[in-house]
Coordinates of C-alpha atoms and ligand atoms in Angstrom, one line a residue:
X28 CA 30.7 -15.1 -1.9
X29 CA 28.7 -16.6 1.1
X30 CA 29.1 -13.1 2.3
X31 CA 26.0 -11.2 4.4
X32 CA 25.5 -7.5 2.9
X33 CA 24.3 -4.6 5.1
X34 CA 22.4 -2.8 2.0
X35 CA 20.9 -3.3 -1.6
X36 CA 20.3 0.0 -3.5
X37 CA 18.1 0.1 -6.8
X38 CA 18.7 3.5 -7.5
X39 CA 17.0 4.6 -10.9
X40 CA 16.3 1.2 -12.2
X41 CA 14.8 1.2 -15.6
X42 CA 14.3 -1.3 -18.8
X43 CA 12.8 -0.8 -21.8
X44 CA 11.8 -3.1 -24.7
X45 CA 12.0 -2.0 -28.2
X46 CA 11.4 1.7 -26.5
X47 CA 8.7 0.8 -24.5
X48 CA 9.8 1.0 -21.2
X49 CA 8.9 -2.4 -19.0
X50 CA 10.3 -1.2 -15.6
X51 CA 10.8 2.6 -14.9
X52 CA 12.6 4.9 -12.3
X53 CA 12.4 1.9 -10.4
X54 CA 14.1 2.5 -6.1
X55 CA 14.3 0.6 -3.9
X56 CA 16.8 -0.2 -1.0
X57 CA 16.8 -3.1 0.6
X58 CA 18.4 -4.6 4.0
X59 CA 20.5 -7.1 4.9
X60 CA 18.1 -10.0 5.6
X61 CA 15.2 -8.7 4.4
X62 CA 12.0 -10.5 2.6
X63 CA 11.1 -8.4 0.2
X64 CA 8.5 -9.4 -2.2
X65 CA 7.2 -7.7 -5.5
X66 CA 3.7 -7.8 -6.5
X67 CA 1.6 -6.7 -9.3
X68 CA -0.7 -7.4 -12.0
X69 CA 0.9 -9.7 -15.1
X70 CA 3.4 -7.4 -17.3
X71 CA 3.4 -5.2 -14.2
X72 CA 7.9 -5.9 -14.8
X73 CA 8.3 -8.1 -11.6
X74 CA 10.4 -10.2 -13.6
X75 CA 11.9 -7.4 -15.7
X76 CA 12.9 -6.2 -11.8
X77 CA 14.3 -9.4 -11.0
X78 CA 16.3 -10.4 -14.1
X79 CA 18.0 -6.6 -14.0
X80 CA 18.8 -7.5 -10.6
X81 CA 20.0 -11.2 -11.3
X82 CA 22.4 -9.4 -14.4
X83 CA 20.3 -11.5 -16.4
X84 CA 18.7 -8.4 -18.4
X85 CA 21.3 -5.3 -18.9
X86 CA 19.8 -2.1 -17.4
X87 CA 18.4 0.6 -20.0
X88 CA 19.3 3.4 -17.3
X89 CA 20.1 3.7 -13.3
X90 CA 22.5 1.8 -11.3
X91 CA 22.5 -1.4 -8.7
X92 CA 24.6 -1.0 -5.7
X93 CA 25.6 -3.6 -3.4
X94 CA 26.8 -2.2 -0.3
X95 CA 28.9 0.3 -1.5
X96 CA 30.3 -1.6 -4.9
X97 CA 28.2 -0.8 -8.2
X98 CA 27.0 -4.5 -9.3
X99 CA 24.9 -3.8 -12.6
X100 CA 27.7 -3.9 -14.3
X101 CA 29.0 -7.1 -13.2
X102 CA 28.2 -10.7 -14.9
X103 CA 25.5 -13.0 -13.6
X104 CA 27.6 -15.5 -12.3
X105 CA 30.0 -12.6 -10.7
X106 CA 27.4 -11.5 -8.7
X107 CA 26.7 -14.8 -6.8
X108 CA 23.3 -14.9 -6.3
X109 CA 20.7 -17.8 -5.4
X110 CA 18.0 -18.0 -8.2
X111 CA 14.4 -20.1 -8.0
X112 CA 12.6 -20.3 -11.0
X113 CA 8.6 -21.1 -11.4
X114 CA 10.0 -24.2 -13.8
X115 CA 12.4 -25.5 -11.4
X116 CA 15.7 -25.7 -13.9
X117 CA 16.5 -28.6 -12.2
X118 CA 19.6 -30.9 -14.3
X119 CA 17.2 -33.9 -15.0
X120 CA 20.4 -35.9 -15.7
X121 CA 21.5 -35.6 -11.8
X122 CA 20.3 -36.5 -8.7
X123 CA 19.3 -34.5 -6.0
X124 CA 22.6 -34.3 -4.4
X125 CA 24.3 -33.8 -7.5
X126 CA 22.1 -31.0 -8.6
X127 CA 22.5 -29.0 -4.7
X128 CA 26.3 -29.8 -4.7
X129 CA 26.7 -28.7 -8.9
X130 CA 27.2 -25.0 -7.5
X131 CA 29.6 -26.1 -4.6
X132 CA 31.8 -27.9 -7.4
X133 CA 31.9 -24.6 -9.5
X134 CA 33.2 -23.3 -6.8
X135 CA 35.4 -25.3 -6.0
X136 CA 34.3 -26.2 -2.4
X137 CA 36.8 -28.8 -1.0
X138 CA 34.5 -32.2 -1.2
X139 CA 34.3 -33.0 2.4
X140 CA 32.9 -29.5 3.2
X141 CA 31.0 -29.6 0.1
X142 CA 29.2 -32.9 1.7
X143 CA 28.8 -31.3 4.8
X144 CA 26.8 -28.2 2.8
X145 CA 25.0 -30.5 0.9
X146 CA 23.4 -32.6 3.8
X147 CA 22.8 -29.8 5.6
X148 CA 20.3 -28.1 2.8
X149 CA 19.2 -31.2 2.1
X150 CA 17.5 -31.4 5.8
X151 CA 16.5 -28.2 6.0
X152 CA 14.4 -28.5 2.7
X153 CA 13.3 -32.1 4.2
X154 CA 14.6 -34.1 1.0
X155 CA 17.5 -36.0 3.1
X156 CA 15.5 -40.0 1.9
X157 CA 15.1 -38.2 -1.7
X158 CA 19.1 -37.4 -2.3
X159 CA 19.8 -40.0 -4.4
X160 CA 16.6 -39.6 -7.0
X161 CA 16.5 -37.7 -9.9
X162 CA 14.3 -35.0 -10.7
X163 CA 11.5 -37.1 -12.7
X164 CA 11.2 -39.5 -9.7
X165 CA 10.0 -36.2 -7.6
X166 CA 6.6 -34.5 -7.0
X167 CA 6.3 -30.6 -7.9
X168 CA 6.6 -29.6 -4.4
X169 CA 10.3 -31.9 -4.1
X170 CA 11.5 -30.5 -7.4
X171 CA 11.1 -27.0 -6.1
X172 CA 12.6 -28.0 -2.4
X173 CA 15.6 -29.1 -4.7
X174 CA 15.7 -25.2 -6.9
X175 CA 15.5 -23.9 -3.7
X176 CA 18.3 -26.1 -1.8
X177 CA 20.4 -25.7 -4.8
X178 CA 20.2 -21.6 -4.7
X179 CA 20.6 -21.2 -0.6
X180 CA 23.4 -23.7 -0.4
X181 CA 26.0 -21.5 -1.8
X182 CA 24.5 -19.0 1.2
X183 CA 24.2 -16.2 -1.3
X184 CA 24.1 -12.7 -0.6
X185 CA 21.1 -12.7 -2.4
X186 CA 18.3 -14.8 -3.1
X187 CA 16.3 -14.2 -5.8
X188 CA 12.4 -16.2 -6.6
X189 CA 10.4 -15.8 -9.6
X190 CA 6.5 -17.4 -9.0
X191 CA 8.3 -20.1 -7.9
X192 CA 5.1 -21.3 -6.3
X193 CA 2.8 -20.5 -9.7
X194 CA 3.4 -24.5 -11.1
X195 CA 1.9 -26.4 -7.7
X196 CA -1.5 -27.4 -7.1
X197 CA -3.2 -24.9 -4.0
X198 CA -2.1 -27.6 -1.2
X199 CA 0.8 -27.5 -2.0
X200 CA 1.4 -23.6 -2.6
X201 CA 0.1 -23.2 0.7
X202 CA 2.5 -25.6 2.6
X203 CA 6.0 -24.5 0.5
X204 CA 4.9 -21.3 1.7
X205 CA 5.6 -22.3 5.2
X206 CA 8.5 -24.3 4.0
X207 CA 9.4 -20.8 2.0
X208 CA 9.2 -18.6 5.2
X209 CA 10.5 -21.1 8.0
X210 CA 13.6 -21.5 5.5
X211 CA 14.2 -17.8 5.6
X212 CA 13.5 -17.4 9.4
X213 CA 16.4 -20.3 10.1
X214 CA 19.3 -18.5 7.5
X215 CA 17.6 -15.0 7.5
X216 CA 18.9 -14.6 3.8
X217 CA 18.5 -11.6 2.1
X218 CA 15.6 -12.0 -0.3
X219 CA 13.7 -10.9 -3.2
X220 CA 10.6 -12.8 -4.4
X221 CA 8.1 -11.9 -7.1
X222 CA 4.7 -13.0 -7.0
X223 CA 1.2 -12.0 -8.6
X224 CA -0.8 -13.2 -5.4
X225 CA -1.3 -10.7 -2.9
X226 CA -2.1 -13.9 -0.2
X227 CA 1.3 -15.1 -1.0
X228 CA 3.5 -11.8 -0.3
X229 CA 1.5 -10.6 2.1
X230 CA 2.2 -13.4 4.1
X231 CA 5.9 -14.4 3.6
X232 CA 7.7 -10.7 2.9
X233 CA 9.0 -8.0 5.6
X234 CA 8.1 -5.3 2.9
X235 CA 5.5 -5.2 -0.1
X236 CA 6.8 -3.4 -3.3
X237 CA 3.2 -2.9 -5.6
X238 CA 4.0 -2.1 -9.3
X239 CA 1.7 -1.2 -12.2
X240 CA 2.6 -0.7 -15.9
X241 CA 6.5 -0.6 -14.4
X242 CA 6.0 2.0 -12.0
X243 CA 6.4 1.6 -8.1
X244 CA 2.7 2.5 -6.6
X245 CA 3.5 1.6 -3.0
X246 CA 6.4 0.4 -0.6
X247 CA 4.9 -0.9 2.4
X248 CA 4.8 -3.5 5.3
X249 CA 2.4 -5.6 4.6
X250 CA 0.2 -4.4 7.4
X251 CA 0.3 -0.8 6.2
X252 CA -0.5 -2.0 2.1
X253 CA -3.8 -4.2 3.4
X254 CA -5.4 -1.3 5.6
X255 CA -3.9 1.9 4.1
X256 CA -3.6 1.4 0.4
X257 CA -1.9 4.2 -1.5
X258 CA -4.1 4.4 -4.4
X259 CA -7.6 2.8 -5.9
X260 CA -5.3 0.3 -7.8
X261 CA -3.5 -0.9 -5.2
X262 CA -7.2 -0.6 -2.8
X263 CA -8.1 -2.9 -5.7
X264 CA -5.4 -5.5 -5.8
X265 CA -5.2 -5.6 -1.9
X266 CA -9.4 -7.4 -1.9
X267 CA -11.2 -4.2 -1.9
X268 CA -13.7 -5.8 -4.0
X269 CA -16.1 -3.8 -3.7
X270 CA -16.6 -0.4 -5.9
X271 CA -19.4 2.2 -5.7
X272 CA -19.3 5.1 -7.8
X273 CA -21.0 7.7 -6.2
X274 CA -21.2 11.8 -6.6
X275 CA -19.1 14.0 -4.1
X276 CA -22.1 15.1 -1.5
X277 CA -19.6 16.7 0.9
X278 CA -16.0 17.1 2.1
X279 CA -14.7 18.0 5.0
X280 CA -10.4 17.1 5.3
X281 CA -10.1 13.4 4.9
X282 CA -14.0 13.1 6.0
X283 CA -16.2 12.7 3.0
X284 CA -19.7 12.0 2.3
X285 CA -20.5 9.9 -1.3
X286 CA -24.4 9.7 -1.2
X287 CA -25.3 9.2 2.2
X288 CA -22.1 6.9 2.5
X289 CA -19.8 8.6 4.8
X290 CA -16.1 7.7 4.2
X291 CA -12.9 8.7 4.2
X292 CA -10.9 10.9 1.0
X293 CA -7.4 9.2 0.3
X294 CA -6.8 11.8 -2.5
X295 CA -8.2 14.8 -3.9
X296 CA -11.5 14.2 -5.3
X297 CA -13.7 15.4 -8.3
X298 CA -17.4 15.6 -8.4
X299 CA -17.6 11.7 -8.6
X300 CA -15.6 9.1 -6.6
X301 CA -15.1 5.9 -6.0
X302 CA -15.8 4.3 -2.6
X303 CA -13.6 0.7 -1.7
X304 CA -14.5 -0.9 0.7
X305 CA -13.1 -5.1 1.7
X306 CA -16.1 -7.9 2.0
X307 CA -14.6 -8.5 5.6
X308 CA -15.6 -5.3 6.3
X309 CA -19.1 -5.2 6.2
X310 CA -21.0 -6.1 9.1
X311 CA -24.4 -7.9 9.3
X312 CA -26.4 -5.6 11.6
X313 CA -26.7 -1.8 12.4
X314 CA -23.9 0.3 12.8
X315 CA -22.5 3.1 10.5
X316 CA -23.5 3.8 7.1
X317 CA -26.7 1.3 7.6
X318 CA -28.3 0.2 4.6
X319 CA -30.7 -2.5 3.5
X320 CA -29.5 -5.2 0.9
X321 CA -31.0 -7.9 -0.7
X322 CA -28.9 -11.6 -0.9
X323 CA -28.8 -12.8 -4.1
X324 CA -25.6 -15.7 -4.0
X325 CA -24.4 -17.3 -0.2
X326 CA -21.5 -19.3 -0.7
X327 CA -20.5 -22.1 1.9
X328 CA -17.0 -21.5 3.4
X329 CA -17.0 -22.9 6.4
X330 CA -16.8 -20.6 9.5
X331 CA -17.9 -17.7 7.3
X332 CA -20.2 -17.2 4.3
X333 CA -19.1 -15.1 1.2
X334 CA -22.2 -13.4 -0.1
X335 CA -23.1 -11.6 -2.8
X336 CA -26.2 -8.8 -2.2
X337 CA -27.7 -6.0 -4.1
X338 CA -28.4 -2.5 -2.9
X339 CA -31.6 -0.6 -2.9
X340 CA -30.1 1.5 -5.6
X341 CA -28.9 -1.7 -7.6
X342 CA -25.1 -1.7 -6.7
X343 CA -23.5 -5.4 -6.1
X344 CA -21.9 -5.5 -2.8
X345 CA -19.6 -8.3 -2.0
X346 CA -19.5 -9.5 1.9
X347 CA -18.6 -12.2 4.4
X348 CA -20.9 -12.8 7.0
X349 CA -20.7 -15.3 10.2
X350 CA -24.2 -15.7 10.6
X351 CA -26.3 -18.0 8.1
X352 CA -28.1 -15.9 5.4
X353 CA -30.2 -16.8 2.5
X354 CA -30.7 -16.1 -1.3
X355 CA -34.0 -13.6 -0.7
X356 CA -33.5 -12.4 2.6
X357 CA -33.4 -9.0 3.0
X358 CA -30.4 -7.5 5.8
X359 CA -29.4 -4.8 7.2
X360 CA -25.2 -4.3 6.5
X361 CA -23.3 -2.0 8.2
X362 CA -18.9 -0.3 7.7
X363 CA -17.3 2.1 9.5
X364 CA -16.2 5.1 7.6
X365 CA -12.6 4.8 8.4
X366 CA -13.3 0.9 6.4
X367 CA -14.4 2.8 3.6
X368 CA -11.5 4.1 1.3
X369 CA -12.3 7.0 -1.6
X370 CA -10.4 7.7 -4.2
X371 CA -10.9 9.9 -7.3
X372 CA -13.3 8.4 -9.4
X373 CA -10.8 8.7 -13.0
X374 CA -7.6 7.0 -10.5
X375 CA -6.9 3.5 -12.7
X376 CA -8.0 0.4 -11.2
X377 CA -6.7 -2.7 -10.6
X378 CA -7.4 -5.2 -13.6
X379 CA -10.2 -7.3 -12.9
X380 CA -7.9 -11.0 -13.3
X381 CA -4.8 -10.3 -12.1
X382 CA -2.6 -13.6 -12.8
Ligands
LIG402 N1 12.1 -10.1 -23.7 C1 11.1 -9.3 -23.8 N2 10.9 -8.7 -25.0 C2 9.9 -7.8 -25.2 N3 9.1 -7.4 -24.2 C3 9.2 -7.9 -23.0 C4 10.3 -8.9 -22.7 N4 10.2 -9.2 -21.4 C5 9.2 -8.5 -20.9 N5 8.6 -7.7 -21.8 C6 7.5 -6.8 -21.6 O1 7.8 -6.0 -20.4 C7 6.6 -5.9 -19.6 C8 6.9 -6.5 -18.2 O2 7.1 -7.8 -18.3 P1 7.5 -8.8 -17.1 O3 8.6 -8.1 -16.3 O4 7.7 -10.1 -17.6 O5 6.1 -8.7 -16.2 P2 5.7 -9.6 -15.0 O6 6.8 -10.5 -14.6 O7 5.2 -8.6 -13.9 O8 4.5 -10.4 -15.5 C9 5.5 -6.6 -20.3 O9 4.8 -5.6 -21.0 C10 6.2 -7.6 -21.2 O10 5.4 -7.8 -22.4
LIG403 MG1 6.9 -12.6 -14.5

């Protein structure tokens, strides 16, 4: 069970509900030890992915391999894998150490090693003065450091998370995340995790997997996703805020020219596109593809300003700037063509709210 696999194949993964399809063609191979996360809008079928992989939903078509042994098939409980839920599932009746050690006891770990297991996950989530409370003596944040304890102390092939950060206040998101990727850096499990915040996954996973509508839109490292988004809805779900629709002046291979705006073509183009372009990539001050823009909102944030301006032409530009601007003054901004992505002008974005 507590075995380490080499490869996880999605090969053709689909689901449908009541003949709407909820996840489809979905492929993905994934490595032994491996952070994976999948991210998308709400409905996008993170969860649909998940629960066909956990054997919690039967597949409508394609196949799950493990290594080389075809697992879709094979019960939930066969397949041995660590799950963490958004709601923690905790068994309210036990105490910490009772709800770690319930999986050791189902399989029927020998209760000396069992003990052994059990304090070990207990001080790697840092719970070891909790273990003998029970879960409604605990704070959010120690509930989930039990979910999680509970699902890596069986050392499962796989570990599987749902949003299992969604239900904590924004402290506290922040620091599990930490806990989330210093846990995986010590046992280097093999993971999945499905989250709606782009923040979140670009920060804990080796790889991004975007979906939209059930379809995979990019595979990337996270590096790769964040500066060279595959499409305008994954531009748009990455914080390319910003989105001017302006007519095709000129194109020349991946140089094009919207306006006077010089940027560069991610796709083929009509006679209208759509430049995107990140707040953080604005610059106050000349440089390429000057223009003049009046401040209209500055908002406080510490090191940085976020600021919302207006173009001559009436377009709302979103921007961070280090030095201090106010609402009325009147700046010159500047972004480098390679900053500024352009995409076909009818390619679906991303929705506006995305949890
Ligand atoms: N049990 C179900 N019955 C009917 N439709 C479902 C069910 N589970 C999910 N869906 C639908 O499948 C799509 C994907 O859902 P889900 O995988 O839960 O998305 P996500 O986790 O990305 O928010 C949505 O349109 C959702 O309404
Ligand atoms: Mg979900």
């Amino acid at each position: 069970m507590s075995s380490r696999i080499s490869e996880l194949r999605l090969e053709k993964v689909s689901r449908s509900f009541g003949g709407v399809p909820a996840l489809d063609g979905f492929d993905l191979t994934i490595k032994g030890g491996e952070f994976v996360a999948l991210l998308g809008p709400s409905g996008c079928g993170k969860s649909t992915a998940l629960n066909c992989l956990a054997g919690l939903l039967p597949l409508s078509g394609g196949s799950i391999w493990l290594d080389d042994k075809r697992i879709d098939t094979v019960p939930p409980e066969q397949r041995g894998f660590g799950m963490v839920f958004q709601n923690y599932a905790l068994f309210p009746h036990m105490s910490v150490r009772g709800n770690i050690a319930f999986g050791l006891r189902m399989a029927r770990v020998g209760k000396a090693e069992a003990q052994r297991r059990v304090d070990e996950a207990l001080s790697l989530v840092q719970l070891v003065d909790h273990a003998e409370k029970f879960p409604g003596q605990l704070s959010g944040g120690q509930q989930q450091r039990v979910a999680i304890a509970r699902a890596i102390v069986l050392e499962p092939s796989l570990v599987l998370m749902d949003e299992p950060l969604s239900n904590l206040d924004a402290k506290l998101r922040l620091e599990m995340r930490t806990e989330i990727k210093r846990i995986h850096q010590t046992l280097g499990l093999t993971t999945v995790y499905v989250t709606h915040d782009q923040e979140e996954a670009l920060s804990l996973a080796d790889r991004l997997v975007l979906l939209r509508d059930g379809r995979v839109q990019q595979i990337g490292a996270p590096e790769d996703v964040y500066t060279e988004p595959a499409n305008r809805f994954v531009a748009g779900f990455m914080g390319y805020r910003n989105e001017l629709e302006l007519p095709v002046t000129s194109v020349a291979d991946k140089s094009v020219v919207l306006g006077d705006l010089n940027g560069t073509r991610r796709e083929d183009l009509g006679q209208v596109a759509v430049a995107a372009i990140r707040p953080e990539d604005f610059t106050v001050g000349d440089g390429p593809n000057a223009m003049e823009v009046d401040v209209e909102v500055v908002e406080y944030q510490g090191r940085e300003q976020a600021v919302q301006a207006r173009t001559a032409s009436g377009e709302q530009l979103h921007l961070r700037a280090v030095a201090r601007l106010a609402p009325g003054d009147r700046v010159t901004v500047s972004v480098p063509p390679e900053r500024v992505l352009v995409f076909a002008a009818d390619s679906p974005a991303a929705p506006e709210k995305v949890a």
